[in-house]
mmCIF file of C-alpha atoms and ligand atoms in Angstrom:
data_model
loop_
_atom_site.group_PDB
_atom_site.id
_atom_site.type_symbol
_atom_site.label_atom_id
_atom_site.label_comp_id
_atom_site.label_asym_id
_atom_site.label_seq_id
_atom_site.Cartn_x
_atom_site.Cartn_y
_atom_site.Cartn_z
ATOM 1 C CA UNK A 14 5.037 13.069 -4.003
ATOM 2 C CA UNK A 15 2.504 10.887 -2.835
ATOM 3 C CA UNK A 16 2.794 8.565 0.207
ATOM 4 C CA UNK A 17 0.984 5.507 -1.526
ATOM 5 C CA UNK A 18 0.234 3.888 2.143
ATOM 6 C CA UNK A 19 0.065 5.056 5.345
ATOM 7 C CA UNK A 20 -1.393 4.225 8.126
ATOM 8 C CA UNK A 21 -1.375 7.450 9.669
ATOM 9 C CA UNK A 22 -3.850 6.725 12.250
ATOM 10 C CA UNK A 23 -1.229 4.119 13.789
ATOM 11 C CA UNK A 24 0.943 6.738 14.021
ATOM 12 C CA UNK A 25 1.741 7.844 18.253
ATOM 13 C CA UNK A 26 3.912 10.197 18.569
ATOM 14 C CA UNK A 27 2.815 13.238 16.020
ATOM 15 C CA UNK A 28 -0.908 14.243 16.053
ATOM 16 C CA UNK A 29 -2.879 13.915 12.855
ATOM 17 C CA UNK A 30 -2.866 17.757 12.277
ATOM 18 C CA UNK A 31 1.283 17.670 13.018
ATOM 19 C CA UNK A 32 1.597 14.488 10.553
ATOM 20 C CA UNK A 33 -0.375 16.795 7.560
ATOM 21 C CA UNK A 34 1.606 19.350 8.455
ATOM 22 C CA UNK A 35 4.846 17.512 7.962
ATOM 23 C CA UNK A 36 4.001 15.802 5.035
ATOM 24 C CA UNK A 37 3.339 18.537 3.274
ATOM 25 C CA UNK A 38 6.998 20.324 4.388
ATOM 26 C CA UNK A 39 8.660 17.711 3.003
ATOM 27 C CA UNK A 40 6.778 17.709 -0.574
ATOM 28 C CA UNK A 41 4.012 15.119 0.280
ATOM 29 C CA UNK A 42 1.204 16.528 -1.015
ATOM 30 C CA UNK A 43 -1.553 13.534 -1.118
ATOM 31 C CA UNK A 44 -1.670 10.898 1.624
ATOM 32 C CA UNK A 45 -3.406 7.425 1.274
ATOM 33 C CA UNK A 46 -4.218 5.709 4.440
ATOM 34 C CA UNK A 47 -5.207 2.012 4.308
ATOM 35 C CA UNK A 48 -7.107 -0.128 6.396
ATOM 36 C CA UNK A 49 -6.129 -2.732 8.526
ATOM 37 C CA UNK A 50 -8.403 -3.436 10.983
ATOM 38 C CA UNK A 51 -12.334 -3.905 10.553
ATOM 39 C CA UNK A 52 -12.253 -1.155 13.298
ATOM 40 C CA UNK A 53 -10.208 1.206 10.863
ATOM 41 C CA UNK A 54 -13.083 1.560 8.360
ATOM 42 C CA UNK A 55 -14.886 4.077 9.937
ATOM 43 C CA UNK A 56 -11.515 5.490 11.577
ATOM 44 C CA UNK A 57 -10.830 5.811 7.521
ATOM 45 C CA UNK A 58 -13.677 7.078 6.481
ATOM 46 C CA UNK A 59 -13.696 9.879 9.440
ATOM 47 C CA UNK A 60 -10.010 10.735 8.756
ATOM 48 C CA UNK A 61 -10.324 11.612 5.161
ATOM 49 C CA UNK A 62 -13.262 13.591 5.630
ATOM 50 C CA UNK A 63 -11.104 15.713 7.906
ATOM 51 C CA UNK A 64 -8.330 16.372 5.428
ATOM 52 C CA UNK A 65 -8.771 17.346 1.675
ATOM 53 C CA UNK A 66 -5.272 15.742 0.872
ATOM 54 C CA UNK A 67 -5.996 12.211 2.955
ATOM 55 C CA UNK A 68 -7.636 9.651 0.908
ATOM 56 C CA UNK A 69 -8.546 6.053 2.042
ATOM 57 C CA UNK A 70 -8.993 2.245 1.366
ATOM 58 C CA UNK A 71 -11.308 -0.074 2.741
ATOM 59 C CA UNK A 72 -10.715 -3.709 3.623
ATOM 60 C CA UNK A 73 -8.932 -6.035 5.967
ATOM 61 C CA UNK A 74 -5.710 -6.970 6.273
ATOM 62 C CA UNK A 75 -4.679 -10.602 5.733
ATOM 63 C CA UNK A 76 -3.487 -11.513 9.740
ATOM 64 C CA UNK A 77 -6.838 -9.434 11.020
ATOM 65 C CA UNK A 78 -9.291 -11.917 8.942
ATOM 66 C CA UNK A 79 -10.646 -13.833 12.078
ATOM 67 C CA UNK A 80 -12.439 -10.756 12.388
ATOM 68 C CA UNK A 81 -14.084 -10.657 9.144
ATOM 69 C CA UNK A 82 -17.966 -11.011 8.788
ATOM 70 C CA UNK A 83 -19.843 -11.101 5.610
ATOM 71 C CA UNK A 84 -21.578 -7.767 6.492
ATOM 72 C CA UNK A 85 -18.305 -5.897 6.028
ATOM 73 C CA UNK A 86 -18.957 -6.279 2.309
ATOM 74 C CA UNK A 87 -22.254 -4.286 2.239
ATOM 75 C CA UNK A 88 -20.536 -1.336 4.576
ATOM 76 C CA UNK A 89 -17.272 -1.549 2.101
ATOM 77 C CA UNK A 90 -19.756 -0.841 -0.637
ATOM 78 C CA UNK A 91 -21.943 1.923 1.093
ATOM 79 C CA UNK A 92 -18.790 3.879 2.022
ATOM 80 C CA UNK A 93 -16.635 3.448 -1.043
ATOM 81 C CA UNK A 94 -19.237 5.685 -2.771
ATOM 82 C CA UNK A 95 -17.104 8.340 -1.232
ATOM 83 C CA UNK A 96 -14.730 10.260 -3.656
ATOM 84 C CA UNK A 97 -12.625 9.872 -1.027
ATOM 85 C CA UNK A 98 -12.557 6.674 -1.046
ATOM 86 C CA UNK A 99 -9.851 5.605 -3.730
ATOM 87 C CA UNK A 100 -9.592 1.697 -3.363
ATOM 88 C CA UNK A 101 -9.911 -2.020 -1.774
ATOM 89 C CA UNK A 102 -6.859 -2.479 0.769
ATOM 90 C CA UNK A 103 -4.721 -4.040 2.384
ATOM 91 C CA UNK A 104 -5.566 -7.609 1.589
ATOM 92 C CA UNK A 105 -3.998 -10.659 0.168
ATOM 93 C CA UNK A 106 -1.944 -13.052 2.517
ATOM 94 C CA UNK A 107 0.549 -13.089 5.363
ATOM 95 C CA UNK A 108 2.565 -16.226 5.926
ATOM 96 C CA UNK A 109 5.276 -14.294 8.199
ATOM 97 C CA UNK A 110 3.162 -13.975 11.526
ATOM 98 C CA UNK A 111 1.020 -16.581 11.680
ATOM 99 C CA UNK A 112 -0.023 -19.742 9.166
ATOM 100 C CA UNK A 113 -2.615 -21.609 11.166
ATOM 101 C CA UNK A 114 -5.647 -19.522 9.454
ATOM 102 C CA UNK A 115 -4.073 -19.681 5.530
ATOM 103 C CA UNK A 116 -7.149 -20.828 4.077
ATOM 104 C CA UNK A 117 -9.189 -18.823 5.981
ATOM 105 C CA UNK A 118 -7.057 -16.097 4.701
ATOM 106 C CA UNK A 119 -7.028 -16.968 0.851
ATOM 107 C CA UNK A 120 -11.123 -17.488 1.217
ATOM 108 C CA UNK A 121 -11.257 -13.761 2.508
ATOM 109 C CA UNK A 122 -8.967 -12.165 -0.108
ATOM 110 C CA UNK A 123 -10.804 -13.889 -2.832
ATOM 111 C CA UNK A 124 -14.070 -12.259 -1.316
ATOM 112 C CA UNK A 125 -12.635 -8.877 -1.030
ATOM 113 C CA UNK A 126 -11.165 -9.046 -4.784
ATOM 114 C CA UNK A 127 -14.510 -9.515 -5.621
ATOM 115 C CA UNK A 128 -16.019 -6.809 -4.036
ATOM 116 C CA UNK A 129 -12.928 -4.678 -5.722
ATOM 117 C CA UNK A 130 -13.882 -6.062 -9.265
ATOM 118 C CA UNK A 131 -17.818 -5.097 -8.339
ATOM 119 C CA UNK A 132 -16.934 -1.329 -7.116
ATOM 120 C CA UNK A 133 -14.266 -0.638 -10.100
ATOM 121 C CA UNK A 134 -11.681 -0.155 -7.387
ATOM 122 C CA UNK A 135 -7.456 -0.753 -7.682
ATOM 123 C CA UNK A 136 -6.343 -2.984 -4.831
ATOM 124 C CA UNK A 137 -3.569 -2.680 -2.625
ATOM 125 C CA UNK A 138 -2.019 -6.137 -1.681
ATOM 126 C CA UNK A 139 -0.337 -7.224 1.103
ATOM 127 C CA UNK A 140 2.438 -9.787 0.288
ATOM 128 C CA UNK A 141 4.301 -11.424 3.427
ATOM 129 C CA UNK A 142 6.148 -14.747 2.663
ATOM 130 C CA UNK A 143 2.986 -15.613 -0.154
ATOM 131 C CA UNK A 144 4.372 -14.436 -3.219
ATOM 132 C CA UNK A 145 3.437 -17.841 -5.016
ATOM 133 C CA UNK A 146 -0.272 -17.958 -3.722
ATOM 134 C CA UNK A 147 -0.767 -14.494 -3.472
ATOM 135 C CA UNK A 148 -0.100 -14.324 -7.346
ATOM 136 C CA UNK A 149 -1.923 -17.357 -8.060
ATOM 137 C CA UNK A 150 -4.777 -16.101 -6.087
ATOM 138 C CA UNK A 151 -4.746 -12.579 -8.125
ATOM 139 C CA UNK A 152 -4.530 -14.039 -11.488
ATOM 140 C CA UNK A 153 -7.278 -16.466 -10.726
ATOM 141 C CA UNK A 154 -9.865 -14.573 -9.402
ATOM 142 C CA UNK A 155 -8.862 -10.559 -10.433
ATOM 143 C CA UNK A 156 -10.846 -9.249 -13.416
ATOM 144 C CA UNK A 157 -9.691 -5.819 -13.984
ATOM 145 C CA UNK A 158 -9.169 -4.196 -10.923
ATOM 146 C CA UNK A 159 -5.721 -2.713 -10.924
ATOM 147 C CA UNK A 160 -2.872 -3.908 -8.453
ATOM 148 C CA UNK A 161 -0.545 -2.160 -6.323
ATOM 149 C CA UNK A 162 2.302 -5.110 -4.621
ATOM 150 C CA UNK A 163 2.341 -3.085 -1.371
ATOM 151 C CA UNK A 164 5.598 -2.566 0.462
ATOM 152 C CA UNK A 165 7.219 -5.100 -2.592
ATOM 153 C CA UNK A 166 9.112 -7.905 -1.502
ATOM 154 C CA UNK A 167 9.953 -10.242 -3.596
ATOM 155 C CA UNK A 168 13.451 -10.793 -5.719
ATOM 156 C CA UNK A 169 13.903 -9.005 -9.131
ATOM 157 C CA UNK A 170 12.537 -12.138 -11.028
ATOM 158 C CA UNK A 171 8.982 -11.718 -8.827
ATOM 159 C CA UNK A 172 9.009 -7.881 -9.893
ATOM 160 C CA UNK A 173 9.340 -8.925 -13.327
ATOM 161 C CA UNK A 174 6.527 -11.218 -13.070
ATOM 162 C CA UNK A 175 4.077 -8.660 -10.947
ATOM 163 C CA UNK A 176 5.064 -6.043 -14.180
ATOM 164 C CA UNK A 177 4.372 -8.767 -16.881
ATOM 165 C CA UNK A 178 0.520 -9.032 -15.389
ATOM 166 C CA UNK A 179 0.688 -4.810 -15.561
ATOM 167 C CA UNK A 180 0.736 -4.371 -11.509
ATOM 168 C CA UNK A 181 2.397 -1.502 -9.908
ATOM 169 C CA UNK A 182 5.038 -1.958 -7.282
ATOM 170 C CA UNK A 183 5.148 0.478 -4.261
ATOM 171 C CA UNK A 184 8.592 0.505 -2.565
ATOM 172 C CA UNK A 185 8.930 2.062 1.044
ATOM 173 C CA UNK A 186 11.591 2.420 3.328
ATOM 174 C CA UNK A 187 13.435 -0.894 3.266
ATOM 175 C CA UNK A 188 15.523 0.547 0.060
ATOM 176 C CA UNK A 189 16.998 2.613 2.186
ATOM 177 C CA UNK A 190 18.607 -0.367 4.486
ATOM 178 C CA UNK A 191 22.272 -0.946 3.665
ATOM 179 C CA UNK A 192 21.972 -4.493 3.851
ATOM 180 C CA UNK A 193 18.548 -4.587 1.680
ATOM 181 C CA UNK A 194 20.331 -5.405 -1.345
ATOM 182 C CA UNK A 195 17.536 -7.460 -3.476
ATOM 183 C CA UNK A 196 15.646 -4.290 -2.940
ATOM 184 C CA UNK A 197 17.845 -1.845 -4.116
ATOM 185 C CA UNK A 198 18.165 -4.493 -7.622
ATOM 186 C CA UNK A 199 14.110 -4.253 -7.695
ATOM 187 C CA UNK A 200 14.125 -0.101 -7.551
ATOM 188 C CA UNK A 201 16.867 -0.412 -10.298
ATOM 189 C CA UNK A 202 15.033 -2.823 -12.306
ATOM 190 C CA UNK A 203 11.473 -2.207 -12.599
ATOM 191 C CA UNK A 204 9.765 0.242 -15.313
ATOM 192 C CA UNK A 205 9.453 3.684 -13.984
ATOM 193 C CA UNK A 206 5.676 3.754 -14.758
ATOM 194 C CA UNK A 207 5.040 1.159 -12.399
ATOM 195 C CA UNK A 208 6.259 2.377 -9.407
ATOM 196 C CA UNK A 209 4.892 3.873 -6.766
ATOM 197 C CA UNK A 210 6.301 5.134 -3.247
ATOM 198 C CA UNK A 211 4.781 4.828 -0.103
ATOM 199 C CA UNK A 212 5.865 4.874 3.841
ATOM 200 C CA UNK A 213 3.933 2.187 5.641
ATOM 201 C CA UNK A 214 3.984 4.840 8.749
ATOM 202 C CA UNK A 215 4.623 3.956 11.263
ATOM 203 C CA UNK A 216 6.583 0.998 10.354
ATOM 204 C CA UNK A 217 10.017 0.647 8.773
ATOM 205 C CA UNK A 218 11.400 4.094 8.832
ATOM 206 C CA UNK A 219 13.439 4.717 5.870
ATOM 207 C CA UNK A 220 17.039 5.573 6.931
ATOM 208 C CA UNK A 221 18.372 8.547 8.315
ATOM 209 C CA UNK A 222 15.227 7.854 10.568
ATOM 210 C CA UNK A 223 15.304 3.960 11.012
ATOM 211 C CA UNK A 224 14.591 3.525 14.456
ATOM 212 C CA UNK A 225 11.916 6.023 14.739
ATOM 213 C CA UNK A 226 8.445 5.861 14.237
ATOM 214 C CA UNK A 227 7.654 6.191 10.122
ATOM 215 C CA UNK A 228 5.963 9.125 8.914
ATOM 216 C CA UNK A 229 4.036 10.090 5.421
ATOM 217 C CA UNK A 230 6.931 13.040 5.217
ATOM 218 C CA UNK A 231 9.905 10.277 5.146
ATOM 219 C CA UNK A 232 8.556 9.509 1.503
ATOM 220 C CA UNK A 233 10.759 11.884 0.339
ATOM 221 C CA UNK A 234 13.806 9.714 1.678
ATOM 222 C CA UNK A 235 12.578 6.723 -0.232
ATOM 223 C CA UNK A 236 12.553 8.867 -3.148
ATOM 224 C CA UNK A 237 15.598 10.235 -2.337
ATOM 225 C CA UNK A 238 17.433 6.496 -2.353
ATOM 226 C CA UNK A 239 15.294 5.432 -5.758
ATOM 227 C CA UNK A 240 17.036 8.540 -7.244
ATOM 228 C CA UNK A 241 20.435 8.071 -6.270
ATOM 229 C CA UNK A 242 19.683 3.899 -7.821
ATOM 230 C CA UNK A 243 18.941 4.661 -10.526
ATOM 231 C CA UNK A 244 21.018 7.475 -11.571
ATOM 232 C CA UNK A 245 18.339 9.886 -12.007
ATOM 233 C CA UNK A 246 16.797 13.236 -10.357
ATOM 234 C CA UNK A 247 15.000 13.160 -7.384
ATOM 235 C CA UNK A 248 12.710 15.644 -9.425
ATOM 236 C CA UNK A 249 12.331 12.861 -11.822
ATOM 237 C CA UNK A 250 10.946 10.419 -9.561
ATOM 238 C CA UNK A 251 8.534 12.618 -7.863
ATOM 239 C CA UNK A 252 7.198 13.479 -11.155
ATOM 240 C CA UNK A 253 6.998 9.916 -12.684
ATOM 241 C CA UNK A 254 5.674 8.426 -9.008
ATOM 242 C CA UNK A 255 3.112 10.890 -8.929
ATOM 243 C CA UNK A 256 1.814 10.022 -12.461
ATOM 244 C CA UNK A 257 1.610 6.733 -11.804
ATOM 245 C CA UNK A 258 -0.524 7.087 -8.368
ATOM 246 C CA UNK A 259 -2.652 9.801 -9.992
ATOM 247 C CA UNK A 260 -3.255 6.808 -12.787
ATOM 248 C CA UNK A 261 -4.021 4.507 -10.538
ATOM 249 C CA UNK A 262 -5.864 5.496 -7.872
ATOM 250 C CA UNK A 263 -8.206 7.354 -10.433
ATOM 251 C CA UNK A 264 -10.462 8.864 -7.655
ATOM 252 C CA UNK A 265 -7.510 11.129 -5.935
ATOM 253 C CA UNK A 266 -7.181 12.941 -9.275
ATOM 254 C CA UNK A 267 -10.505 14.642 -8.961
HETATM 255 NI NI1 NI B 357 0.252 -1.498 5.619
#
Protein backbone atom coordinates (compact mmCIF):
# COMPACT_ATOMS: atom_id res chain seq x y z
CA UNK A 1 0.00 0.00 0.00
CA UNK A 2 0.81 3.44 -0.18
CA UNK A 3 -0.38 6.14 2.27
CA UNK A 4 -1.09 8.85 -0.53
CA UNK A 5 -0.95 11.79 2.30
CA UNK A 6 0.37 12.11 5.43
CA UNK A 7 1.41 14.51 7.35
CA UNK A 8 3.59 12.57 9.42
CA UNK A 9 5.46 15.36 10.84
CA UNK A 10 2.06 16.51 12.62
CA UNK A 11 2.00 13.42 14.06
CA UNK A 12 2.68 13.64 18.45
CA UNK A 13 2.47 10.78 19.92
CA UNK A 14 4.80 8.13 17.80
CA UNK A 15 8.32 9.36 16.80
CA UNK A 16 9.18 9.53 13.13
CA UNK A 17 11.42 6.37 13.36
CA UNK A 18 8.25 4.49 15.39
CA UNK A 19 5.70 5.89 12.59
CA UNK A 20 8.20 4.11 9.63
CA UNK A 21 8.35 1.41 11.61
CA UNK A 22 4.63 0.92 11.86
CA UNK A 23 3.81 1.65 8.54
CA UNK A 24 5.73 -0.72 7.24
CA UNK A 25 4.14 -3.65 9.82
CA UNK A 26 1.05 -3.02 8.57
CA UNK A 27 1.98 -3.28 4.65
CA UNK A 28 2.68 0.49 4.02
CA UNK A 29 5.54 0.45 2.18
CA UNK A 30 5.84 4.18 0.59
CA UNK A 31 4.73 7.24 2.56
CA UNK A 32 3.92 10.71 0.99
CA UNK A 33 3.97 13.58 3.31
CA UNK A 34 2.47 16.90 2.14
CA UNK A 35 2.95 20.30 3.02
CA UNK A 36 0.92 22.53 4.80
CA UNK A 37 2.62 25.15 6.18
CA UNK A 38 5.33 27.46 4.40
CA UNK A 39 7.35 26.27 7.50
CA UNK A 40 6.84 22.51 6.39
CA UNK A 41 8.92 22.89 3.20
CA UNK A 42 12.10 22.47 4.56
CA UNK A 43 10.58 20.17 7.46
CA UNK A 44 9.64 18.12 4.00
CA UNK A 45 12.47 18.30 2.35
CA UNK A 46 14.63 17.20 5.63
CA UNK A 47 12.18 14.34 6.37
CA UNK A 48 12.43 12.56 3.12
CA UNK A 49 15.99 12.78 2.98
CA UNK A 50 15.94 10.80 6.21
CA UNK A 51 13.82 7.93 4.96
CA UNK A 52 14.20 6.10 1.54
CA UNK A 53 10.38 5.18 1.63
CA UNK A 54 9.10 9.01 2.63
CA UNK A 55 8.51 11.13 -0.30
CA UNK A 56 7.19 14.78 -0.26
CA UNK A 57 5.12 17.70 -1.78
CA UNK A 58 5.71 21.21 -1.73
CA UNK A 59 3.17 23.99 -1.43
CA UNK A 60 0.71 25.66 0.87
CA UNK A 61 -2.33 24.76 2.02
CA UNK A 62 -5.42 26.81 1.15
CA UNK A 63 -6.31 28.29 5.07
CA UNK A 64 -2.25 28.93 5.56
CA UNK A 65 -2.16 31.42 2.34
CA UNK A 66 -1.81 34.72 4.42
CA UNK A 67 1.51 33.42 4.72
CA UNK A 68 2.37 33.08 1.20
CA UNK A 69 5.13 35.30 -0.48
CA UNK A 70 6.06 35.25 -4.05
CA UNK A 71 9.58 33.93 -3.15
CA UNK A 72 8.10 30.58 -2.14
CA UNK A 73 7.82 29.91 -5.86
CA UNK A 74 11.60 30.11 -6.62
CA UNK A 75 12.40 27.75 -3.32
CA UNK A 76 9.36 25.30 -4.57
CA UNK A 77 11.32 25.11 -7.78
CA UNK A 78 14.97 24.77 -6.36
CA UNK A 79 13.84 21.91 -4.08
CA UNK A 80 11.45 20.01 -6.29
CA UNK A 81 14.58 19.07 -8.30
CA UNK A 82 14.77 16.44 -5.66
CA UNK A 83 13.73 12.84 -6.74
CA UNK A 84 12.24 12.94 -3.69
CA UNK A 85 10.24 15.35 -4.31
CA UNK A 86 7.08 13.78 -6.11
CA UNK A 87 4.55 16.77 -6.45
CA UNK A 88 2.77 20.36 -5.82
CA UNK A 89 0.49 19.98 -2.56
CA UNK A 90 -1.89 20.61 -0.67
CA UNK A 91 -3.52 23.52 -2.38
CA UNK A 92 -6.81 24.52 -3.77
CA UNK A 93 -9.52 26.09 -1.40
CA UNK A 94 -11.07 25.80 2.04
CA UNK A 95 -14.46 27.33 2.61
CA UNK A 96 -15.06 25.20 5.98
CA UNK A 97 -12.73 27.26 8.42
CA UNK A 98 -12.63 30.46 7.35
CA UNK A 99 -14.11 32.56 4.07
CA UNK A 100 -12.94 36.08 4.69
CA UNK A 101 -9.56 35.49 2.52
CA UNK A 102 -11.46 33.39 -0.61
CA UNK A 103 -9.98 35.40 -3.19
CA UNK A 104 -6.89 35.62 -1.71
CA UNK A 105 -7.07 31.93 -1.66
CA UNK A 106 -8.20 31.23 -5.38
CA UNK A 107 -5.27 33.94 -6.49
CA UNK A 108 -2.70 31.61 -4.61
CA UNK A 109 -3.90 28.24 -5.96
CA UNK A 110 -3.93 29.58 -9.42
CA UNK A 111 -0.16 30.61 -8.77
CA UNK A 112 0.82 27.34 -7.37
CA UNK A 113 -0.98 25.36 -10.39
CA UNK A 114 1.21 27.21 -12.36
CA UNK A 115 4.27 26.50 -10.86
CA UNK A 116 2.91 22.62 -10.98
CA UNK A 117 2.29 22.94 -14.84
CA UNK A 118 6.08 24.63 -15.09
CA UNK A 119 7.87 21.69 -12.93
CA UNK A 120 5.77 18.68 -14.67
CA UNK A 121 4.46 17.89 -11.22
CA UNK A 122 0.76 15.99 -10.22
CA UNK A 123 -1.05 18.11 -7.66
CA UNK A 124 -2.70 17.18 -4.65
CA UNK A 125 -5.87 19.34 -3.94
CA UNK A 126 -7.43 20.26 -1.03
CA UNK A 127 -11.28 20.46 -1.37
CA UNK A 128 -13.26 21.83 1.82
CA UNK A 129 -16.84 23.13 1.07
CA UNK A 130 -15.32 24.48 -2.74
CA UNK A 131 -16.13 21.76 -4.89
CA UNK A 132 -17.75 24.24 -7.52
CA UNK A 133 -14.74 26.76 -7.57
CA UNK A 134 -12.21 24.46 -6.82
CA UNK A 135 -13.20 22.60 -10.15
CA UNK A 136 -13.73 25.65 -12.00
CA UNK A 137 -10.45 26.91 -10.87
CA UNK A 138 -8.63 23.47 -12.06
CA UNK A 139 -10.19 23.28 -15.38
CA UNK A 140 -9.41 26.89 -16.05
CA UNK A 141 -6.05 27.28 -15.31
CA UNK A 142 -4.53 23.30 -15.15
CA UNK A 143 -2.63 22.30 -18.30
CA UNK A 144 -1.52 18.85 -17.77
CA UNK A 145 -0.49 18.40 -14.45
CA UNK A 146 -2.27 15.42 -13.03
CA UNK A 147 -4.85 15.69 -10.04
CA UNK A 148 -5.28 13.86 -6.97
CA UNK A 149 -9.05 15.20 -5.04
CA UNK A 150 -7.36 14.78 -1.62
CA UNK A 151 -9.31 13.29 1.24
CA UNK A 152 -12.57 13.29 -1.54
CA UNK A 153 -15.59 14.82 -0.46
CA UNK A 154 -17.98 15.42 -2.58
CA UNK A 155 -21.35 13.23 -3.49
CA UNK A 156 -21.12 10.41 -6.15
CA UNK A 157 -22.25 12.87 -8.96
CA UNK A 158 -18.90 15.23 -8.02
CA UNK A 159 -16.74 11.89 -8.24
CA UNK A 160 -18.14 11.30 -11.51
CA UNK A 161 -17.31 14.65 -12.65
CA UNK A 162 -13.53 14.75 -10.99
CA UNK A 163 -13.18 11.07 -13.14
CA UNK A 164 -14.70 12.58 -16.40
CA UNK A 165 -11.64 15.36 -16.34
CA UNK A 166 -9.23 11.97 -15.61
CA UNK A 167 -8.39 13.04 -11.77
CA UNK A 168 -7.70 10.51 -9.18
CA UNK A 169 -9.65 10.38 -5.97
CA UNK A 170 -7.80 9.52 -2.67
CA UNK A 171 -10.22 8.26 0.04
CA UNK A 172 -8.99 8.16 3.79
CA UNK A 173 -10.51 7.27 6.84
CA UNK A 174 -13.98 8.81 6.74
CA UNK A 175 -15.20 5.45 4.75
CA UNK A 176 -14.77 3.83 7.60
CA UNK A 177 -17.50 6.07 9.67
CA UNK A 178 -20.83 4.27 10.01
CA UNK A 179 -22.73 7.22 9.39
CA UNK A 180 -20.44 8.35 6.23
CA UNK A 181 -22.78 6.96 3.87
CA UNK A 182 -22.17 9.28 0.58
CA UNK A 183 -18.69 8.04 1.07
CA UNK A 184 -19.08 4.57 1.19
CA UNK A 185 -21.47 5.20 -2.46
CA UNK A 186 -18.17 7.15 -3.82
CA UNK A 187 -15.63 4.01 -2.87
CA UNK A 188 -18.36 1.81 -4.56
CA UNK A 189 -18.70 3.93 -7.49
CA UNK A 190 -15.60 5.26 -8.82
CA UNK A 191 -13.18 3.33 -11.41
CA UNK A 192 -10.64 1.32 -9.61
CA UNK A 193 -7.77 3.01 -11.55
CA UNK A 194 -8.51 6.18 -10.09
CA UNK A 195 -8.27 5.65 -6.69
CA UNK A 196 -5.90 6.16 -4.40
CA UNK A 197 -5.71 5.69 -0.44
CA UNK A 198 -4.25 7.84 1.90
CA UNK A 199 -4.48 8.62 5.91
CA UNK A 200 -4.35 12.36 6.41
CA UNK A 201 -2.31 11.39 9.82
CA UNK A 202 -2.97 12.61 12.18
CA UNK A 203 -6.44 13.52 11.40
CA UNK A 204 -9.56 11.40 11.01
CA UNK A 205 -8.53 8.03 12.19
CA UNK A 206 -10.17 5.42 10.25
CA UNK A 207 -12.30 3.21 12.58
CA UNK A 208 -11.32 0.70 14.88
CA UNK A 209 -8.96 3.71 15.79
CA UNK A 210 -11.33 6.82 15.46
CA UNK A 211 -10.52 8.75 18.32
CA UNK A 212 -6.88 8.36 18.19
CA UNK A 213 -4.35 10.16 16.56
CA UNK A 214 -4.14 8.88 12.56
CA UNK A 215 -1.21 7.10 11.46
CA UNK A 216 0.36 6.15 7.79
CA UNK A 217 -0.13 2.27 9.13
CA UNK A 218 -4.14 2.78 9.51
CA UNK A 219 -4.10 2.80 5.55
CA UNK A 220 -4.54 -0.61 5.66
CA UNK A 221 -8.03 -0.10 7.48
CA UNK A 222 -9.18 2.18 4.72
CA UNK A 223 -8.29 -0.49 2.44
CA UNK A 224 -9.71 -2.88 4.46
CA UNK A 225 -13.42 -0.99 4.32
CA UNK A 226 -12.90 -0.23 0.26
CA UNK A 227 -12.59 -4.08 0.07
CA UNK A 228 -15.37 -5.19 2.00
CA UNK A 229 -17.56 -2.13 -0.50
CA UNK A 230 -16.92 -3.27 -3.10
CA UNK A 231 -16.98 -6.91 -2.83
CA UNK A 232 -13.48 -7.49 -3.64
CA UNK A 233 -10.00 -8.65 -1.96
CA UNK A 234 -8.20 -6.59 0.17
CA UNK A 235 -5.21 -7.99 -1.98
CA UNK A 236 -6.97 -6.50 -4.86
CA UNK A 237 -7.04 -3.08 -3.71
CA UNK A 238 -3.57 -2.89 -2.50
CA UNK A 239 -2.49 -4.00 -5.81
CA UNK A 240 -4.74 -1.69 -7.99
CA UNK A 241 -4.07 1.46 -5.32
CA UNK A 242 -0.56 0.96 -5.61
CA UNK A 243 -0.60 1.07 -9.47
CA UNK A 244 -2.35 3.94 -9.58
CA UNK A 245 0.04 6.02 -7.04
CA UNK A 246 3.11 4.50 -8.70
CA UNK A 247 1.34 6.13 -12.07
CA UNK A 248 0.87 9.10 -10.70
CA UNK A 249 3.30 10.27 -8.65
CA UNK A 250 5.88 9.19 -11.42
CA UNK A 251 8.96 10.22 -9.30
CA UNK A 252 8.30 7.51 -6.29
CA UNK A 253 8.66 4.76 -8.92
CA UNK A 254 12.33 5.34 -9.39
NI1 LIG B 1 -3.73 17.14 4.46
Amino acid sequence: MIDTHSHINMIEGLSLDEVIKNAQEYGVEKIILPSAYPKDIDEVMEITSKYDNVYGLLGVHPSEVKDWTDDLIDKIKEYSKSPKIAGIGEIGLDYYWDKSFNDLQKEVFIKQIKLANELDLPISIHDREAHKDTFEILKEHNKDSKIIMHCFSGSVEFARECVKEGWYLALGGVVTFKNAIKMKEVAQDIPLNKLLLETDAPYLTPVPYRGKENQPAYTKFVAEEIAKLRGITFEEVDKITTENALKVFSKISE
